[in-house]
């Protein structure tokens, strides 16, 4: 049995925040349609810099998704802004409440 691993690194200037997103896309866990209370799911944002990082989830994409789904909040962000300490991870909470069985896509 052989295993291959590839490493990758980034050099970050001192005194700056450096947001890192693990993947180009994030897939939420499936949720039962019509569930009384959908579970909270988390998106992780890592700060690889040595300064505090501030983030904000812009509402336009979530508002557009709401409009496309009969005014229902299919995806809610429970913490639209916050701070990430240096070399730490913020877990941004979302609630996914699908109306129908389909794939929803949104940029946040």
PDB file of C-alpha atoms in Angstrom:
ATOM      1  CA  UNK A   1       0.000   0.000   0.000  1.00  0.00           C
ATOM      2  CA  UNK A   2       1.384   3.401  -0.913  1.00  0.00           C
ATOM      3  CA  UNK A   3       0.150   6.846   0.023  1.00  0.00           C
ATOM      4  CA  UNK A   4       0.873  10.089  -1.736  1.00  0.00           C
ATOM      5  CA  UNK A   5       0.475  13.499  -0.170  1.00  0.00           C
ATOM      6  CA  UNK A   6       0.857  16.926  -1.717  1.00  0.00           C
ATOM      7  CA  UNK A   7       1.656  19.947   0.433  1.00  0.00           C
ATOM      8  CA  UNK A   8       0.951  23.578  -0.327  1.00  0.00           C
ATOM      9  CA  UNK A   9       1.971  26.690   1.548  1.00  0.00           C
ATOM     10  CA  UNK A  10       1.398  30.419   1.431  1.00  0.00           C
ATOM     11  CA  UNK A  11       3.633  33.187   2.740  1.00  0.00           C
ATOM     12  CA  UNK A  12       1.691  35.904   4.525  1.00  0.00           C
ATOM     13  CA  UNK A  13       3.088  39.311   5.417  1.00  0.00           C
ATOM     14  CA  UNK A  14       3.321  40.116   9.092  1.00  0.00           C
ATOM     15  CA  UNK A  15       0.586  42.361  10.467  1.00  0.00           C
ATOM     16  CA  UNK A  16      -2.213  41.346   8.077  1.00  0.00           C
ATOM     17  CA  UNK A  17      -5.282  39.137   8.252  1.00  0.00           C
ATOM     18  CA  UNK A  18      -5.451  36.307   5.704  1.00  0.00           C
ATOM     19  CA  UNK A  19      -8.854  34.690   5.110  1.00  0.00           C
ATOM     20  CA  UNK A  20      -8.681  31.137   3.825  1.00  0.00           C
ATOM     21  CA  UNK A  21     -11.583  29.173   2.434  1.00  0.00           C
ATOM     22  CA  UNK A  22     -11.031  25.433   2.329  1.00  0.00           C
ATOM     23  CA  UNK A  23     -12.984  24.755  -0.875  1.00  0.00           C
ATOM     24  CA  UNK A  24     -14.474  26.643  -3.803  1.00  0.00           C
ATOM     25  CA  UNK A  25     -17.909  25.358  -2.783  1.00  0.00           C
ATOM     26  CA  UNK A  26     -19.587  24.101   0.358  1.00  0.00           C
ATOM     27  CA  UNK A  27     -22.339  21.497   0.427  1.00  0.00           C
ATOM     28  CA  UNK A  28     -24.823  21.617   3.271  1.00  0.00           C
ATOM     29  CA  UNK A  29     -26.188  18.437   4.800  1.00  0.00           C
ATOM     30  CA  UNK A  30     -29.561  17.309   3.427  1.00  0.00           C
ATOM     31  CA  UNK A  31     -32.590  18.453   5.420  1.00  0.00           C
ATOM     32  CA  UNK A  32     -36.064  16.900   5.514  1.00  0.00           C
ATOM     33  CA  UNK A  33     -38.576  19.059   3.672  1.00  0.00           C
ATOM     34  CA  UNK A  34     -41.122  20.513   6.058  1.00  0.00           C
ATOM     35  CA  UNK A  35     -39.092  19.798   9.180  1.00  0.00           C
ATOM     36  CA  UNK A  36     -40.362  21.773  12.177  1.00  0.00           C
ATOM     37  CA  UNK A  37     -36.881  22.947  13.031  1.00  0.00           C
ATOM     38  CA  UNK A  38     -33.995  22.626  10.585  1.00  0.00           C
ATOM     39  CA  UNK A  39     -30.569  22.027  12.136  1.00  0.00           C
ATOM     40  CA  UNK A  40     -27.913  24.705  12.317  1.00  0.00           C
ATOM     41  CA  UNK A  41     -25.051  24.007   9.920  1.00  0.00           C
ATOM     42  CA  UNK A  42     -21.687  25.741   9.881  1.00  0.00           C
ATOM     43  CA  UNK A  43     -19.393  27.215   7.273  1.00  0.00           C
ATOM     44  CA  UNK A  44     -15.789  27.529   8.430  1.00  0.00           C
ATOM     45  CA  UNK A  45     -13.609  30.548   7.707  1.00  0.00           C
ATOM     46  CA  UNK A  46      -9.937  30.347   8.702  1.00  0.00           C
ATOM     47  CA  UNK A  47      -7.740  33.368   9.394  1.00  0.00           C
ATOM     48  CA  UNK A  48      -4.169  32.419   8.497  1.00  0.00           C
ATOM     49  CA  UNK A  49      -2.781  35.859   9.305  1.00  0.00           C
ATOM     50  CA  UNK A  50      -1.490  37.293  12.555  1.00  0.00           C
ATOM     51  CA  UNK A  51      -4.134  40.064  12.827  1.00  0.00           C
ATOM     52  CA  UNK A  52      -7.814  39.861  13.624  1.00  0.00           C
ATOM     53  CA  UNK A  53     -10.058  39.379  10.566  1.00  0.00           C
ATOM     54  CA  UNK A  54     -13.531  40.919  10.243  1.00  0.00           C
ATOM     55  CA  UNK A  55     -16.080  39.266   7.969  1.00  0.00           C
ATOM     56  CA  UNK A  56     -19.557  40.117   6.706  1.00  0.00           C
ATOM     57  CA  UNK A  57     -22.066  37.938   4.867  1.00  0.00           C
ATOM     58  CA  UNK A  58     -23.728  40.259   2.379  1.00  0.00           C
ATOM     59  CA  UNK A  59     -27.523  39.953   2.332  1.00  0.00           C
ATOM     60  CA  UNK A  60     -28.137  40.422  -1.405  1.00  0.00           C
ATOM     61  CA  UNK A  61     -27.596  36.768  -2.366  1.00  0.00           C
ATOM     62  CA  UNK A  62     -29.774  35.472   0.458  1.00  0.00           C
ATOM     63  CA  UNK A  63     -32.500  38.018  -0.391  1.00  0.00           C
ATOM     64  CA  UNK A  64     -32.441  36.931  -4.041  1.00  0.00           C
ATOM     65  CA  UNK A  65     -32.753  33.271  -2.994  1.00  0.00           C
ATOM     66  CA  UNK A  66     -35.743  34.239  -0.805  1.00  0.00           C
ATOM     67  CA  UNK A  67     -37.413  36.043  -3.731  1.00  0.00           C
ATOM     68  CA  UNK A  68     -36.877  33.013  -5.999  1.00  0.00           C
ATOM     69  CA  UNK A  69     -38.569  30.789  -3.388  1.00  0.00           C
ATOM     70  CA  UNK A  70     -41.916  32.496  -2.781  1.00  0.00           C
ATOM     71  CA  UNK A  71     -40.586  34.760  -0.024  1.00  0.00           C
ATOM     72  CA  UNK A  72     -39.401  31.843   2.127  1.00  0.00           C
ATOM     73  CA  UNK A  73     -36.030  31.860   3.877  1.00  0.00           C
ATOM     74  CA  UNK A  74     -34.479  28.767   2.319  1.00  0.00           C
ATOM     75  CA  UNK A  75     -31.072  29.740   3.696  1.00  0.00           C
ATOM     76  CA  UNK A  76     -30.598  31.968   6.733  1.00  0.00           C
ATOM     77  CA  UNK A  77     -27.308  33.216   8.102  1.00  0.00           C
ATOM     78  CA  UNK A  78     -27.571  33.495  11.878  1.00  0.00           C
ATOM     79  CA  UNK A  79     -24.415  35.591  12.293  1.00  0.00           C
ATOM     80  CA  UNK A  80     -23.909  37.925   9.345  1.00  0.00           C
ATOM     81  CA  UNK A  81     -20.766  39.522  10.687  1.00  0.00           C
ATOM     82  CA  UNK A  82     -18.013  38.731  13.105  1.00  0.00           C
ATOM     83  CA  UNK A  83     -14.315  38.538  13.791  1.00  0.00           C
ATOM     84  CA  UNK A  84     -11.803  35.748  13.510  1.00  0.00           C
ATOM     85  CA  UNK A  85      -8.771  35.766  15.778  1.00  0.00           C
ATOM     86  CA  UNK A  86      -5.332  35.179  14.208  1.00  0.00           C
ATOM     87  CA  UNK A  87      -4.708  31.537  13.261  1.00  0.00           C
ATOM     88  CA  UNK A  88      -8.272  30.632  14.248  1.00  0.00           C
ATOM     89  CA  UNK A  89     -11.475  29.384  12.649  1.00  0.00           C
ATOM     90  CA  UNK A  90     -14.883  31.067  12.750  1.00  0.00           C
ATOM     91  CA  UNK A  91     -17.897  28.831  12.393  1.00  0.00           C
ATOM     92  CA  UNK A  92     -20.570  30.851  10.609  1.00  0.00           C
ATOM     93  CA  UNK A  93     -24.017  29.392  11.398  1.00  0.00           C
ATOM     94  CA  UNK A  94     -26.625  28.825   8.686  1.00  0.00           C
ATOM     95  CA  UNK A  95     -30.068  27.255   8.692  1.00  0.00           C
ATOM     96  CA  UNK A  96     -31.108  25.464   5.487  1.00  0.00           C
ATOM     97  CA  UNK A  97     -34.892  24.991   5.157  1.00  0.00           C
ATOM     98  CA  UNK A  98     -35.655  23.613   1.681  1.00  0.00           C
ATOM     99  CA  UNK A  99     -39.133  23.985   0.204  1.00  0.00           C
ATOM    100  CA  UNK A 100     -38.788  21.236  -2.361  1.00  0.00           C
ATOM    101  CA  UNK A 101     -36.440  18.490  -3.443  1.00  0.00           C
ATOM    102  CA  UNK A 102     -33.928  20.263  -5.674  1.00  0.00           C
ATOM    103  CA  UNK A 103     -30.431  21.662  -5.621  1.00  0.00           C
ATOM    104  CA  UNK A 104     -30.206  25.217  -4.306  1.00  0.00           C
ATOM    105  CA  UNK A 105     -27.151  27.325  -5.145  1.00  0.00           C
ATOM    106  CA  UNK A 106     -26.161  30.698  -3.762  1.00  0.00           C
ATOM    107  CA  UNK A 107     -22.969  32.736  -3.429  1.00  0.00           C
ATOM    108  CA  UNK A 108     -22.406  34.244   0.003  1.00  0.00           C
TER     109      UNK A 108
END
